[in-house]
Short mmCIF file of C-alpha atoms in Angstrom, two decimals:
data_model
loop_
_atom_site.label_atom_id
_atom_site.label_comp_id
_atom_site.label_asym_id
_atom_site.label_seq_id
_atom_site.Cartn_x
_atom_site.Cartn_y
_atom_site.Cartn_z
CA MET A 1 0.00 0.00 0.00
CA LEU A 2 1.29 3.43 -0.95
CA ILE A 3 1.19 6.46 1.26
CA THR A 4 2.29 10.08 0.82
CA CYS A 5 5.52 11.26 2.42
CA PRO A 6 4.61 14.15 4.73
CA GLU A 7 7.84 15.92 3.77
CA CYS A 8 8.09 15.71 -0.07
CA ASP A 9 4.53 14.57 -0.97
CA LEU A 10 5.83 11.69 -3.11
CA GLN A 11 4.33 8.20 -3.03
CA ILE A 12 6.15 5.63 -0.87
CA SER A 13 5.41 2.21 0.64
CA ASP A 14 3.72 2.12 4.05
CA LYS A 15 6.39 -0.42 5.12
CA ALA A 16 9.26 2.00 4.50
CA ILE A 17 11.28 3.06 7.52
CA SER A 18 12.21 6.35 5.84
CA CYS A 19 11.31 8.14 2.60
CA PRO A 20 13.60 6.89 -0.23
CA HIS A 21 13.28 10.28 -1.93
CA CYS A 22 14.03 12.76 0.85
CA GLY A 23 15.10 10.53 3.78
CA TYR A 24 12.30 11.65 6.12
CA PRO A 25 11.97 9.12 9.02
CA LEU A 26 8.60 7.39 8.99
CA VAL A 27 8.96 4.98 11.99
CA PRO A 28 9.76 6.70 15.30
CA THR A 29 12.99 5.45 16.80
CA LYS A 30 12.59 3.50 20.03
CA LYS A 31 13.63 5.47 23.04
CA ARG A 32 16.29 3.74 25.03
CA LYS A 33 15.93 3.57 28.78
CA PRO A 34 18.38 6.00 30.37
CA TYR A 35 21.46 4.30 31.77
CA GLY A 36 21.01 3.36 35.39
CA GLN A 37 17.21 3.58 35.41
CA HIS A 38 15.50 0.60 37.06
CA ARG A 39 12.17 -0.98 36.40
CA ARG A 40 9.25 0.02 38.54
CA LEU A 41 8.71 -2.36 41.48
CA PRO A 42 5.37 -4.21 41.74
CA ASN A 43 2.63 -2.70 43.90
CA GLY A 44 3.04 -3.73 47.54
CA PHE A 45 6.59 -5.01 46.94
CA GLY A 46 8.26 -1.96 48.48
CA ARG A 47 10.26 1.05 47.32
CA ILE A 48 13.92 1.85 46.80
CA ALA A 49 15.09 5.43 46.81
CA LYS A 50 18.57 6.88 46.44
CA ILE A 51 19.38 9.62 48.94
CA SER A 52 21.41 11.96 46.73
CA ASN A 53 21.60 15.16 48.77
CA GLN A 54 23.74 13.63 51.51
CA ASN A 55 27.18 12.05 51.50
CA LEU A 56 26.12 8.58 52.65
CA ARG A 57 28.12 5.37 52.55
CA ASN A 58 24.86 3.47 52.03
CA PRO A 59 22.66 5.82 49.97
CA TYR A 60 19.95 3.36 48.84
CA ARG A 61 16.99 3.30 51.22
CA ALA A 62 14.62 0.29 51.15
CA MET A 63 11.02 0.87 52.20
CA VAL A 64 8.44 -1.85 52.86
CA THR A 65 4.67 -1.62 52.47
CA VAL A 66 2.83 -1.88 55.80
CA GLY A 67 -0.74 -1.04 54.82
CA LYS A 68 -2.93 1.60 53.20
CA THR A 69 -4.14 5.03 54.16
CA GLU A 70 -7.84 5.92 54.35
CA ASP A 71 -7.74 7.15 50.74
CA GLY A 72 -6.21 3.88 49.52
CA LYS A 73 -2.60 4.96 49.15
CA LEU A 74 0.13 2.56 50.22
CA LYS A 75 1.84 3.22 53.57
CA SER A 76 5.56 2.48 53.82
CA LYS A 77 8.27 2.34 56.46
CA ILE A 78 12.00 1.73 56.38
CA LEU A 79 13.00 -1.92 56.16
CA LYS A 80 14.28 -3.21 59.50
CA PRO A 81 16.69 -4.09 61.00
CA LYS A 82 18.74 -2.76 58.05
CA GLY A 83 17.20 -0.21 55.71
CA TYR A 84 20.14 1.47 53.93
CA PHE A 85 22.39 -0.23 51.37
CA LYS A 86 25.47 0.54 49.32
CA THR A 87 23.93 -0.44 45.97
CA TYR A 88 20.48 -0.67 44.42
CA ASN A 89 20.91 -4.42 43.92
CA GLU A 90 21.65 -4.96 47.63
CA ALA A 91 18.48 -3.08 48.56
CA TYR A 92 16.49 -5.03 45.97
CA ALA A 93 17.83 -8.35 47.32
CA ALA A 94 16.81 -7.33 50.86
CA LEU A 95 13.26 -6.55 49.67
CA ILE A 96 13.05 -9.92 47.92
CA GLU A 97 14.09 -11.66 51.15
CA TYR A 98 11.56 -9.63 53.13
CA ASN A 99 8.71 -10.40 50.72
CA LYS A 100 9.37 -14.14 51.04
CA ASN A 101 8.24 -13.86 54.65
CA PRO A 102 7.07 -10.32 55.52
CA TYR A 103 6.89 -9.67 59.25
CA ASN A 104 4.08 -7.12 58.92
CA LEU A 105 4.74 -5.39 62.22
CA SER A 106 3.00 -2.06 62.70
CA GLU A 107 1.58 0.16 65.42
CA ASP A 108 -1.49 -2.09 65.51
CA THR A 109 0.50 -5.27 66.20
CA THR A 110 -0.77 -7.23 69.19
CA ILE A 111 1.32 -9.15 71.71
CA GLU A 112 0.11 -12.42 70.15
CA GLU A 113 1.16 -11.30 66.64
CA LEU A 114 4.50 -10.17 68.03
CA TYR A 115 5.01 -13.57 69.68
CA GLU A 116 4.28 -15.42 66.44
CA LYS A 117 6.82 -13.37 64.47
CA TRP A 118 9.43 -13.39 67.24
CA PHE A 119 9.09 -17.12 67.93
CA GLU A 120 9.38 -17.95 64.23
CA GLN A 121 12.81 -16.30 64.17
CA TYR A 122 13.85 -17.44 67.65
CA SER A 123 13.15 -21.14 67.02
CA LYS A 124 15.27 -21.11 63.84
CA GLU A 125 18.41 -20.11 65.73
CA SER A 126 19.58 -23.61 66.70
CA ARG A 127 17.57 -23.73 69.90
CA SER A 128 17.41 -26.99 71.84
CA ASP A 129 14.12 -28.84 72.19
CA GLY A 130 14.13 -28.06 75.90
CA THR A 131 14.55 -24.32 75.40
CA VAL A 132 11.72 -24.17 72.85
CA LYS A 133 9.49 -26.18 75.17
CA ASN A 134 10.18 -23.76 78.03
CA ILE A 135 9.16 -20.84 75.81
CA LYS A 136 5.90 -22.53 74.80
CA THR A 137 5.12 -23.37 78.43
CA ALA A 138 5.63 -19.77 79.52
CA TRP A 139 3.51 -18.46 76.63
CA ASN A 140 0.58 -20.65 77.74
CA TYR A 141 0.22 -18.40 80.80
CA CYS A 142 0.09 -15.17 78.77
CA SER A 143 -3.49 -15.39 77.47
CA GLY A 144 -4.46 -12.29 79.45
CA ILE A 145 -2.24 -9.97 77.39
CA LYS A 146 -2.41 -11.57 73.93
CA SER A 147 -4.87 -9.04 72.51
CA ILE A 148 -3.12 -5.94 73.91
CA ARG A 149 -1.30 -3.80 71.36
CA VAL A 150 2.46 -3.87 71.78
CA SER A 151 2.51 -0.07 71.82
CA GLU A 152 0.11 -0.08 74.79
CA ILE A 153 1.78 -2.75 76.97
CA ARG A 154 2.86 -1.48 80.39
CA ILE A 155 4.41 -2.83 83.59
CA ARG A 156 1.02 -3.42 85.19
CA HIS A 157 -0.02 -5.71 82.32
CA ILE A 158 3.18 -7.71 82.51
CA LYS A 159 3.03 -8.07 86.30
CA ASP A 160 -0.60 -9.19 86.15
CA CYS A 161 0.37 -11.81 83.54
CA ILE A 162 3.27 -13.10 85.67
CA TYR A 163 1.57 -13.19 89.06
CA ASN A 164 -2.02 -14.01 88.07
CA GLY A 165 -1.73 -15.87 84.77
CA THR A 166 -3.17 -19.40 84.68
CA TYR A 167 -3.14 -22.32 82.26
CA LYS A 168 -5.77 -25.06 82.43
CA GLY A 169 -6.75 -23.76 85.85
CA HIS A 170 -3.22 -23.89 87.27
CA GLU A 171 -1.25 -20.92 88.52
CA ALA A 172 2.33 -20.49 87.34
CA SER A 173 5.08 -21.84 89.59
CA SER A 174 7.95 -19.57 90.59
CA ASN A 175 10.10 -21.16 87.92
CA ILE A 176 7.50 -20.49 85.23
CA LYS A 177 7.03 -16.91 86.47
CA LEU A 178 10.73 -16.40 85.88
CA ARG A 179 10.38 -17.87 82.36
CA ILE A 180 7.39 -15.61 81.58
CA LYS A 181 9.41 -12.53 82.50
CA SER A 182 12.33 -13.75 80.40
CA LEU A 183 10.04 -14.50 77.44
CA LEU A 184 8.38 -11.08 77.49
CA SER A 185 11.76 -9.38 77.89
CA MET A 186 13.04 -11.04 74.71
CA MET A 187 9.83 -10.30 72.81
CA LEU A 188 9.88 -6.61 73.72
CA ASP A 189 13.57 -6.39 72.78
CA TYR A 190 12.43 -7.60 69.37
CA ALA A 191 9.66 -4.96 69.35
CA ILE A 192 12.22 -2.22 70.07
CA GLU A 193 14.35 -3.45 67.17
CA TYR A 194 11.40 -2.93 64.84
CA GLU A 195 10.55 0.45 66.41
CA LEU A 196 7.16 -0.58 67.79
CA ILE A 197 8.13 0.69 71.24
CA ASP A 198 11.06 2.62 72.68
CA ARG A 199 11.17 1.03 76.14
CA ASN A 200 11.19 -2.59 77.36
CA TYR A 201 8.81 -2.61 80.31
CA ALA A 202 9.50 -6.28 81.06
CA ARG A 203 13.06 -5.32 82.04
CA ALA A 204 11.96 -2.33 84.12
CA PHE A 205 11.20 -4.27 87.35
CA LYS A 206 12.32 -7.25 89.40
CA LEU A 207 10.22 -10.20 90.52
CA ASN A 208 8.88 -9.76 94.02
CA GLY A 209 10.54 -11.21 97.09
CA ASN A 210 8.13 -14.13 97.42
CA VAL A 211 9.06 -15.48 94.00
CA GLN A 212 12.78 -15.01 94.73
CA GLU A 213 12.48 -16.90 98.01
CA GLU A 214 10.53 -19.71 96.37
CA LEU A 215 13.19 -20.01 93.67
CA LYS A 216 15.88 -20.34 96.33
CA GLU A 217 13.90 -23.11 98.03
CA VAL A 218 13.38 -24.96 94.75
CA LYS A 219 17.07 -24.83 93.89
CA GLN A 220 18.86 -27.91 95.21
CA ASP A 221 22.45 -29.04 95.29
CA HIS A 222 23.38 -32.00 93.11
CA LYS A 223 23.75 -35.26 94.99
CA ALA A 224 26.16 -38.02 93.99
CA PHE A 225 24.94 -41.63 93.98
CA THR A 226 26.15 -43.59 97.00
CA LYS A 227 28.15 -46.82 96.66
CA GLU A 228 25.02 -48.79 97.57
CA GLU A 229 23.00 -46.99 94.89
CA LEU A 230 25.70 -47.60 92.27
CA ASP A 231 25.79 -51.30 93.18
CA LEU A 232 22.02 -51.43 92.79
CA LEU A 233 22.28 -49.82 89.34
CA TRP A 234 24.93 -52.33 88.25
CA ASN A 235 22.65 -55.14 89.40
CA SER A 236 19.68 -53.73 87.48
CA LEU A 237 21.04 -53.53 83.93
CA ASP A 238 18.01 -55.41 82.66
CA MET A 239 15.95 -52.28 83.41
CA PRO A 240 15.70 -49.81 80.47
CA TYR A 241 18.07 -46.83 80.57
CA VAL A 242 19.99 -47.92 83.66
CA ASP A 243 22.96 -48.38 81.31
CA VAL A 244 22.69 -44.72 80.22
CA MET A 245 22.81 -43.58 83.84
CA LEU A 246 25.94 -45.67 84.45
CA ILE A 247 27.60 -44.33 81.28
CA GLN A 248 27.03 -40.83 82.68
CA CYS A 249 28.37 -41.79 86.12
CA TYR A 250 31.68 -43.03 84.67
CA SER A 251 32.25 -40.36 82.02
CA GLY A 252 30.77 -37.11 83.41
CA TRP A 253 28.55 -36.08 80.50
CA ARG A 254 25.89 -33.46 81.12
CA PRO A 255 22.33 -34.75 80.59
CA GLN A 256 21.94 -32.63 77.44
CA GLU A 257 25.25 -33.95 76.08
CA LEU A 258 24.25 -37.61 76.33
CA GLY A 259 21.79 -37.31 73.46
CA LEU A 260 24.28 -35.42 71.26
CA ILE A 261 26.95 -38.14 71.11
CA GLU A 262 27.22 -39.31 67.49
CA ILE A 263 28.50 -42.79 66.68
CA SER A 264 30.88 -41.21 64.16
CA ASN A 265 32.64 -39.65 67.15
CA VAL A 266 32.84 -42.90 69.12
CA ASP A 267 36.24 -44.53 68.62
CA LEU A 268 35.82 -48.12 69.81
CA LYS A 269 39.39 -49.04 68.88
CA ASN A 270 40.94 -46.31 71.03
CA ARG A 271 38.04 -46.43 73.49
CA SER A 272 37.24 -42.73 73.43
CA ILE A 273 34.43 -40.31 72.57
CA VAL A 274 34.61 -36.76 71.23
CA SER A 275 31.54 -34.69 72.04
CA GLY A 276 30.28 -32.00 74.40
CA MET A 277 28.65 -28.59 74.51
CA LYS A 278 27.93 -25.45 76.59
CA THR A 279 31.40 -23.93 77.08
CA ASP A 280 34.60 -23.57 75.09
CA ALA A 281 36.21 -26.08 77.42
CA GLY A 282 33.24 -28.45 77.14
CA LYS A 283 32.75 -28.42 73.37
CA ASP A 284 34.17 -31.34 71.38
CA ARG A 285 36.19 -32.64 74.31
CA LEU A 286 37.98 -35.99 74.32
CA VAL A 287 36.61 -38.41 76.92
CA PRO A 288 38.10 -41.87 77.51
CA ILE A 289 35.66 -44.76 77.89
CA HIS A 290 36.07 -46.32 81.33
CA PRO A 291 36.60 -50.11 81.15
CA LYS A 292 33.50 -50.77 83.30
CA ILE A 293 31.16 -49.05 80.84
CA TYR A 294 32.86 -50.13 77.60
CA PRO A 295 30.45 -53.13 77.14
CA LEU A 296 27.51 -50.75 77.66
CA VAL A 297 28.84 -48.29 75.07
CA LEU A 298 29.55 -51.14 72.62
CA MET A 299 26.00 -52.48 73.01
CA ARG A 300 24.51 -49.02 72.42
CA TYR A 301 26.81 -48.52 69.42
CA LYS A 302 25.63 -51.73 67.74
CA ASN A 303 22.02 -50.89 68.56
CA ALA A 304 22.37 -47.45 66.94
CA GLU A 305 23.77 -49.05 63.78
CA ARG A 306 20.86 -51.48 63.68
CA LEU A 307 18.36 -48.61 64.09
CA GLY A 308 20.10 -46.52 61.44
CA SER A 309 20.58 -43.70 63.94
CA LYS A 310 23.58 -41.39 63.92
CA TYR A 311 23.34 -41.01 67.70
CA LEU A 312 24.82 -43.39 70.25
CA LEU A 313 21.96 -43.21 72.75
CA ASN A 314 18.42 -43.63 71.44
CA CYS A 315 14.89 -43.88 72.78
CA THR A 316 13.17 -46.75 71.01
CA ASP A 317 9.93 -46.21 72.97
CA THR A 318 9.13 -42.90 71.22
CA LYS A 319 8.54 -41.88 67.61
CA SER A 320 11.71 -39.80 67.53
CA LEU A 321 14.79 -41.83 68.45
CA LYS A 322 16.91 -38.89 69.58
CA MET A 323 17.34 -38.63 73.33
CA THR A 324 16.63 -35.11 74.58
CA TYR A 325 17.11 -33.77 78.10
CA TYR A 326 13.40 -34.16 78.83
CA LYS A 327 13.32 -37.74 77.60
CA TYR A 328 16.34 -38.58 79.73
CA ARG A 329 14.85 -36.85 82.77
CA THR A 330 11.63 -38.85 82.46
CA ARG A 331 13.47 -42.17 82.16
CA PHE A 332 15.93 -41.18 84.89
CA ASN A 333 13.05 -40.48 87.29
CA ASP A 334 11.40 -43.79 86.39
CA VAL A 335 14.57 -45.70 87.32
CA VAL A 336 14.96 -43.73 90.57
CA ASN A 337 11.37 -44.48 91.56
CA GLN A 338 11.36 -48.14 90.57
CA LEU A 339 14.64 -48.94 92.31
CA GLY A 340 13.78 -46.89 95.39
CA LEU A 341 16.78 -44.58 95.07
CA ASP A 342 16.92 -41.23 96.85
CA PRO A 343 13.92 -39.32 95.39
CA GLU A 344 15.93 -36.08 95.41
CA HIS A 345 18.23 -37.37 92.66
CA ARG A 346 18.19 -35.34 89.45
CA PRO A 347 19.63 -35.95 85.95
CA HIS A 348 22.83 -33.98 86.68
CA ASP A 349 23.67 -36.28 89.58
CA GLY A 350 25.45 -38.77 87.31
CA ARG A 351 27.91 -36.01 86.42
CA LYS A 352 28.30 -35.15 90.14
CA THR A 353 28.93 -38.85 90.79
CA PHE A 354 31.76 -38.96 88.23
CA VAL A 355 33.57 -35.97 89.77
CA THR A 356 33.03 -37.38 93.29
CA LEU A 357 34.44 -40.79 92.33
CA ALA A 358 37.36 -39.18 90.49
CA LYS A 359 38.36 -37.17 93.55
CA LYS A 360 37.85 -40.15 95.86
CA TYR A 361 40.31 -42.24 93.82
CA LYS A 362 42.75 -39.32 93.44
CA VAL A 363 42.42 -38.79 89.69
CA ASP A 364 44.62 -35.89 88.54
CA GLU A 365 42.75 -32.60 89.00
CA TYR A 366 43.44 -31.49 85.44
CA ALA A 367 42.29 -34.86 84.07
CA ILE A 368 38.97 -34.33 85.84
CA LYS A 369 38.62 -30.89 84.25
CA TYR A 370 39.56 -32.16 80.78
CA ILE A 371 37.03 -35.00 80.96
CA ALA A 372 34.22 -33.00 82.60
CA GLY A 373 34.78 -30.00 80.32
CA HIS A 374 35.59 -27.49 83.05
CA SER A 375 37.71 -24.46 82.26
CA ILE A 376 41.39 -24.52 83.25
CA ASN A 377 42.77 -21.22 84.51
CA ASP A 378 46.38 -22.32 84.90
CA ILE A 379 48.07 -21.00 81.76
CA THR A 380 50.93 -23.51 82.01
CA GLU A 381 48.51 -26.44 81.99
CA ARG A 382 46.07 -24.95 79.50
CA VAL A 383 48.57 -23.62 76.95
CA TYR A 384 51.97 -25.20 77.42
CA THR A 385 51.19 -28.76 78.59
CA GLU A 386 50.23 -31.47 76.10
CA ARG A 387 48.01 -34.27 77.39
CA ASP A 388 47.32 -37.34 75.28
CA LEU A 389 44.59 -39.99 75.38
CA SER A 390 46.80 -42.57 77.08
CA TRP A 391 47.28 -40.21 80.02
CA LEU A 392 43.51 -39.71 80.32
CA HIS A 393 43.00 -43.50 80.18
CA ASP A 394 45.54 -44.04 82.94
CA GLU A 395 43.81 -41.46 85.11
CA ILE A 396 40.22 -42.62 84.57
CA LYS A 397 41.20 -46.26 85.28
CA LYS A 398 41.94 -45.18 88.85
CA ILE A 399 38.19 -45.11 89.41
CA LYS A 400 37.10 -48.54 90.65
#
């Protein structure tokens, strides 16, 4: 089809890019996007702005969408905990990460909503099963403040929750009251981080004297097993989990550490175990296997291989094989009750028994600290003295 050139009035094809007679351009050239210009972000995704009138090391500010105004416009606030970035791409990546799981915290956030967001992050940070369970237990007593806005929470609300909160008709024990205060303190720290409040009221007071006195009464000293009790344990190996208690008594593991021993760290040939937690001195420490408990360790090792478990000590009477502190405590108490041992015994008493036996049979003081995972202050021993496994074996064999 022919058309008329608007410049020279001659006939040309409508497919022509320019007039072949006069060179007049007929198809507008495509405008190129200016260098450095970024595509518009989707609605609700957030905003990125470059602060150009200040000399900032991180000039790109990331804003997140937190709701709408009465006239329907989007409301934004600075991304937290970090809102300024060196490059546009860094800010964009932060918004992508936020939009995968937006925390949606605003001035209308309730204590319950705060707990859900805080706990989601808290539980991901390698917390033990026992710690998470303690948090959930404390939260059960907080029903009275769940609907209160975080911005409106005050000391009186927190105190009422601690001292008068109930769960299934039961009042909180002194121990749980302490946990409730700790829980709310951590939650409100989180709220300060996201600028919902500027003061942590849970940290602004101390528990009353009655609770402090009750906590002192509840706290007990660890008690080593007597010779008669140890003999009874050795004569009761047919009872489930007695062997675990004896392994603890002759190696000094903490209750939490028992369930963390992996068979890959059990050296049957050299009769030693590498495991441990809690302190720098306690982590990944080398512990010799006492001759008396070697058959017990070997039996548990073979059982773990048969179960396909990576852990040495397992609970075959529960869905999850892994032995946690709470599982061990339950089974420990069952043994104590069934054998008629001192009812005041607690799961740490096996560790107390090991140290007591070691001192009774004059095991080297530093050997005790190496095996139990206690810190050594003597710089000569800690830094300049080398101790090998054979020395630890010689020392632990002193225990009869």
